[in-house]
Short mmCIF file of C-alpha atoms and ligand atoms in Angstrom, two decimals:
data_model
loop_
_atom_site.label_atom_id
_atom_site.label_comp_id
_atom_site.label_asym_id
_atom_site.label_seq_id
_atom_site.Cartn_x
_atom_site.Cartn_y
_atom_site.Cartn_z
CA MET A 1 67.55 4.01 -79.83
CA LYS A 2 65.04 6.70 -80.16
CA ALA A 3 62.19 4.85 -78.53
CA LEU A 4 64.13 4.38 -75.38
CA GLU A 5 65.13 8.02 -75.24
CA GLU A 6 61.68 9.14 -75.66
CA ARG A 7 60.43 6.69 -72.87
CA ILE A 8 63.33 8.17 -70.39
CA ARG A 9 62.12 11.48 -71.21
CA ARG A 10 58.52 10.60 -70.63
CA ASP A 11 58.76 8.35 -67.56
CA GLY A 12 62.27 8.63 -66.23
CA ILE A 13 62.88 10.52 -62.89
CA VAL A 14 66.15 12.52 -62.31
CA LYS A 15 67.12 12.22 -58.55
CA GLU A 16 69.78 14.02 -56.79
CA GLY A 17 73.00 12.03 -56.46
CA ASN A 18 73.15 11.29 -60.31
CA VAL A 19 70.50 8.60 -60.10
CA LEU A 20 67.89 8.05 -62.91
CA LYS A 21 65.03 6.33 -61.94
CA VAL A 22 63.15 4.30 -64.47
CA ASP A 23 61.19 2.03 -62.07
CA SER A 24 58.01 2.30 -64.39
CA PHE A 25 59.50 0.51 -67.30
CA ILE A 26 62.95 -1.13 -66.46
CA ASN A 27 63.60 -1.56 -62.67
CA HIS A 28 60.47 -2.57 -60.92
CA GLN A 29 57.58 -2.79 -63.47
CA MET A 30 59.09 -4.02 -66.97
CA ASP A 31 58.08 -3.00 -70.34
CA VAL A 32 58.69 -6.27 -72.23
CA ASP A 33 57.75 -4.97 -75.66
CA LEU A 34 60.35 -2.17 -75.39
CA PHE A 35 62.96 -4.81 -74.01
CA ASN A 36 62.12 -6.68 -77.03
CA GLU A 37 62.95 -3.72 -79.35
CA MET A 38 66.17 -3.38 -77.46
CA GLY A 39 66.97 -6.98 -78.16
CA GLU A 40 66.26 -6.44 -82.05
CA GLU A 41 68.61 -3.50 -81.88
CA PHE A 42 71.36 -5.37 -79.98
CA LYS A 43 71.16 -8.21 -82.51
CA ARG A 44 71.75 -5.68 -85.37
CA LEU A 45 74.57 -3.90 -83.50
CA PHE A 46 76.41 -7.13 -82.63
CA ALA A 47 75.52 -9.05 -85.91
CA ASP A 48 78.95 -9.91 -86.84
CA LYS A 49 80.11 -11.49 -83.37
CA PRO A 50 79.88 -15.08 -82.60
CA ILE A 51 77.81 -14.78 -79.48
CA ASN A 52 76.83 -18.08 -77.61
CA LYS A 53 75.95 -16.81 -74.35
CA ILE A 54 74.82 -13.75 -72.48
CA LEU A 55 76.11 -12.74 -69.17
CA THR A 56 74.33 -10.34 -66.83
CA ILE A 57 74.17 -9.63 -63.05
CA GLU A 58 71.37 -10.11 -60.60
CA ALA A 59 68.91 -8.54 -60.06
CA SER A 60 68.04 -5.76 -62.41
CA GLY A 61 69.98 -7.10 -65.61
CA ILE A 62 68.18 -10.32 -65.54
CA GLY A 63 64.80 -9.26 -67.25
CA ILE A 64 66.37 -7.45 -70.13
CA ALA A 65 68.97 -10.12 -70.72
CA CYS A 66 66.35 -12.81 -71.01
CA ILE A 67 64.29 -10.80 -73.63
CA VAL A 68 67.53 -10.04 -75.49
CA ALA A 69 68.52 -13.53 -75.65
CA GLN A 70 65.40 -14.51 -77.58
CA HIS A 71 67.07 -12.39 -80.51
CA PHE A 72 70.23 -14.40 -80.19
CA HIS A 73 68.91 -17.87 -79.37
CA VAL A 74 71.50 -18.41 -76.61
CA PRO A 75 71.27 -19.07 -72.86
CA VAL A 76 71.58 -16.36 -70.33
CA VAL A 77 73.79 -16.69 -67.23
CA PHE A 78 73.49 -14.37 -64.39
CA ALA A 79 76.17 -13.55 -61.94
CA LYS A 80 75.14 -13.96 -58.43
CA LYS A 81 75.72 -11.45 -55.58
CA ALA A 82 77.01 -13.78 -52.73
CA LYS A 83 76.39 -13.12 -48.90
CA SER A 84 79.35 -15.33 -48.32
CA ILE A 85 81.66 -17.01 -50.89
CA ASN A 86 82.48 -20.58 -50.59
CA LEU A 87 85.91 -21.04 -51.94
CA ASP A 88 85.39 -24.68 -53.01
CA GLY A 89 86.99 -23.96 -56.49
CA GLU A 90 83.79 -24.49 -58.17
CA SER A 91 83.03 -20.85 -59.07
CA TYR A 92 84.76 -17.85 -60.48
CA THR A 93 84.30 -14.93 -58.17
CA THR A 94 85.19 -11.26 -58.06
CA LYS A 95 84.24 -8.13 -56.18
CA VAL A 96 81.86 -5.42 -57.32
CA GLN A 97 81.24 -2.04 -55.71
CA SER A 98 77.27 -1.26 -56.14
CA PHE A 99 76.63 2.14 -57.21
CA THR A 100 73.10 2.17 -55.86
CA HIS A 101 73.60 0.43 -52.60
CA LYS A 102 77.31 1.83 -51.88
CA ARG A 103 78.70 -1.46 -50.87
CA VAL A 104 81.15 -4.21 -52.09
CA TYR A 105 79.55 -7.38 -53.11
CA ASP A 106 81.25 -10.78 -53.76
CA VAL A 107 80.02 -11.86 -57.23
CA ILE A 108 80.23 -15.58 -58.42
CA VAL A 109 79.42 -17.58 -61.59
CA SER A 110 79.70 -21.38 -61.37
CA LYS A 111 82.49 -22.95 -63.49
CA LYS A 112 79.82 -25.12 -65.07
CA TYR A 113 78.33 -22.15 -67.05
CA LEU A 114 81.37 -20.31 -68.08
CA ASN A 115 84.30 -21.79 -69.97
CA GLU A 116 87.15 -21.12 -72.45
CA ASP A 117 84.85 -21.80 -75.55
CA ASP A 118 82.39 -19.20 -74.69
CA HIS A 119 81.83 -15.99 -76.72
CA ILE A 120 80.11 -13.50 -74.30
CA LEU A 121 77.67 -10.59 -74.81
CA ILE A 122 77.34 -8.74 -71.43
CA ILE A 123 73.98 -7.13 -70.63
CA ASP A 124 72.97 -4.71 -68.09
CA ASP A 125 70.61 -1.99 -67.39
CA PHE A 126 72.99 0.76 -66.47
CA LEU A 127 76.51 1.69 -66.92
CA ALA A 128 77.72 4.36 -64.49
CA ASN A 129 81.26 3.91 -63.10
CA GLY A 130 81.66 0.64 -64.71
CA CYS A 131 82.04 -1.47 -61.62
CA ALA A 132 79.32 -4.25 -62.37
CA VAL A 133 80.56 -4.53 -66.05
CA ASN A 134 84.25 -4.69 -65.02
CA GLY A 135 83.45 -7.38 -62.64
CA LEU A 136 81.65 -9.43 -65.19
CA ILE A 137 84.64 -8.94 -67.58
CA ASP A 138 86.96 -10.14 -64.77
CA LEU A 139 84.72 -13.48 -64.45
CA ILE A 140 84.88 -14.00 -68.23
CA ARG A 141 88.69 -13.60 -68.40
CA SER A 142 89.09 -15.95 -65.28
CA ALA A 143 87.17 -18.59 -67.24
CA GLY A 144 89.34 -17.87 -70.35
CA ALA A 145 86.24 -16.99 -72.33
CA THR A 146 85.86 -14.22 -74.89
CA VAL A 147 84.11 -10.72 -74.35
CA GLU A 148 82.42 -10.02 -77.50
CA GLY A 149 80.67 -6.96 -76.40
CA VAL A 150 78.72 -5.03 -73.91
CA GLY A 151 75.08 -4.03 -74.50
CA ILE A 152 73.53 -1.51 -71.90
CA ALA A 153 70.27 0.06 -71.81
CA VAL A 154 71.06 3.26 -70.31
CA GLU A 155 74.64 4.84 -70.02
CA LYS A 156 75.39 7.89 -67.92
CA GLY A 157 78.06 9.30 -70.41
CA PHE A 158 78.95 12.04 -67.64
CA GLN A 159 80.42 8.99 -65.37
CA ASP A 160 83.51 7.18 -66.04
CA GLY A 161 82.32 3.62 -66.89
CA GLY A 162 81.83 3.91 -70.71
CA ALA A 163 85.32 5.44 -71.22
CA ILE A 164 86.83 2.71 -68.86
CA ILE A 165 85.48 -0.30 -70.74
CA ARG A 166 85.77 0.99 -74.26
CA GLY A 167 89.41 1.84 -73.31
CA LYS A 168 89.89 -1.92 -72.76
CA GLY A 169 89.08 -2.42 -76.58
CA VAL A 170 85.58 -3.79 -75.92
CA GLN A 171 82.59 -2.84 -78.02
CA VAL A 172 80.22 -1.08 -75.88
CA GLU A 173 76.72 -0.28 -77.38
CA SER A 174 74.44 1.79 -75.13
CA LEU A 175 70.82 2.23 -76.34
CA ALA A 176 70.58 5.67 -74.55
CA ILE A 177 73.62 7.65 -73.44
CA VAL A 178 72.64 10.44 -71.08
CA GLU A 179 75.12 13.29 -71.40
CA SER A 180 73.60 15.46 -68.57
CA MET A 181 70.86 15.47 -66.31
CA ASP A 182 69.58 18.03 -64.07
CA ALA A 183 67.46 16.93 -60.87
CA SER A 184 66.07 20.31 -60.30
CA THR A 185 64.52 20.84 -63.67
CA GLY A 186 64.35 17.21 -64.59
CA GLU A 187 65.98 18.12 -67.95
CA ILE A 188 67.81 15.25 -69.73
CA VAL A 189 70.31 15.51 -72.73
CA PHE A 190 71.28 12.65 -74.74
CA ARG A 191 74.30 11.81 -76.74
CA GLU A 192 73.69 11.59 -80.59
CA GLN A 193 74.46 8.25 -81.87
CA PRO A 194 73.99 8.28 -85.61
CA HIS A 195 74.60 4.36 -86.03
CA GLN A 196 71.58 3.47 -83.88
CA SER A 197 67.84 3.44 -84.71
P1 5GP B 1 78.08 0.79 -62.24
O1 5GP B 1 78.63 -0.46 -61.66
O2 5GP B 1 78.62 1.11 -63.72
O3 5GP B 1 78.97 1.96 -61.31
O4 5GP B 1 76.51 0.99 -62.04
C1 5GP B 1 75.85 0.06 -62.65
C2 5GP B 1 74.79 -0.65 -61.86
O5 5GP B 1 74.41 0.20 -60.90
C3 5GP B 1 73.83 -1.20 -62.61
O6 5GP B 1 73.74 -2.32 -62.72
C4 5GP B 1 72.49 -0.49 -62.04
O7 5GP B 1 71.82 -1.50 -61.41
C5 5GP B 1 72.99 0.55 -61.14
N1 5GP B 1 72.82 1.91 -61.23
C6 5GP B 1 73.67 2.63 -61.61
N2 5GP B 1 73.36 4.14 -61.85
C7 5GP B 1 72.11 4.06 -62.03
C8 5GP B 1 70.99 4.83 -61.97
O8 5GP B 1 71.18 6.04 -62.16
N3 5GP B 1 69.79 4.45 -62.06
C9 5GP B 1 69.34 3.09 -61.79
N4 5GP B 1 68.24 2.97 -61.73
N5 5GP B 1 70.53 2.25 -61.62
C10 5GP B 1 71.63 2.59 -61.63
#
């Protein structure tokens, strides 16, 4: 999505350690008009899928997921990062290794909000090593629900997550795929995606 690529070029900051900071329009201050354009594009890219729910993970996926959901007219469920898991049988749980905080979280979704009739679109801000998305797929499969696809704002194509998730046969659409980025010059190269706007 050209508008997102241009915004990343203009306002994104490449940090050491393969981190792209997009705090001024995604991760701290949020540009909801841009999120809205992203929602329109995801709706087009997943038009043939019978999506009835969007699943994301707290905290940074929630804002995007809510605006995207307005294009699908479906509810958003966010997986919660739990400090301690209560094994009362009322939640699906999995573990996720955090890329940004370098620690493992227990992640939970109540069984009330995920069930075998659900056809889920996963939405998140970034795809790096794929741990967050893999965890969400795990929760969906525990519920016997169907993964219809994964919609990502920014994929770092030089990390393994995209290949891992696509390797499972899941449709992954990332609106900007960073092929390479250089912290010393700030240069960012995007992958060509002819099927996107
Ligand atoms: P993964 O689980 O795919 O390794 O990492 C994805 C998660 O880590 C995303 O939910 C996102 O919050 C965070 N993340 C990974 N890489 C970056 C990055 O370069 N910039 C920012 N802002 N967040 C990232």
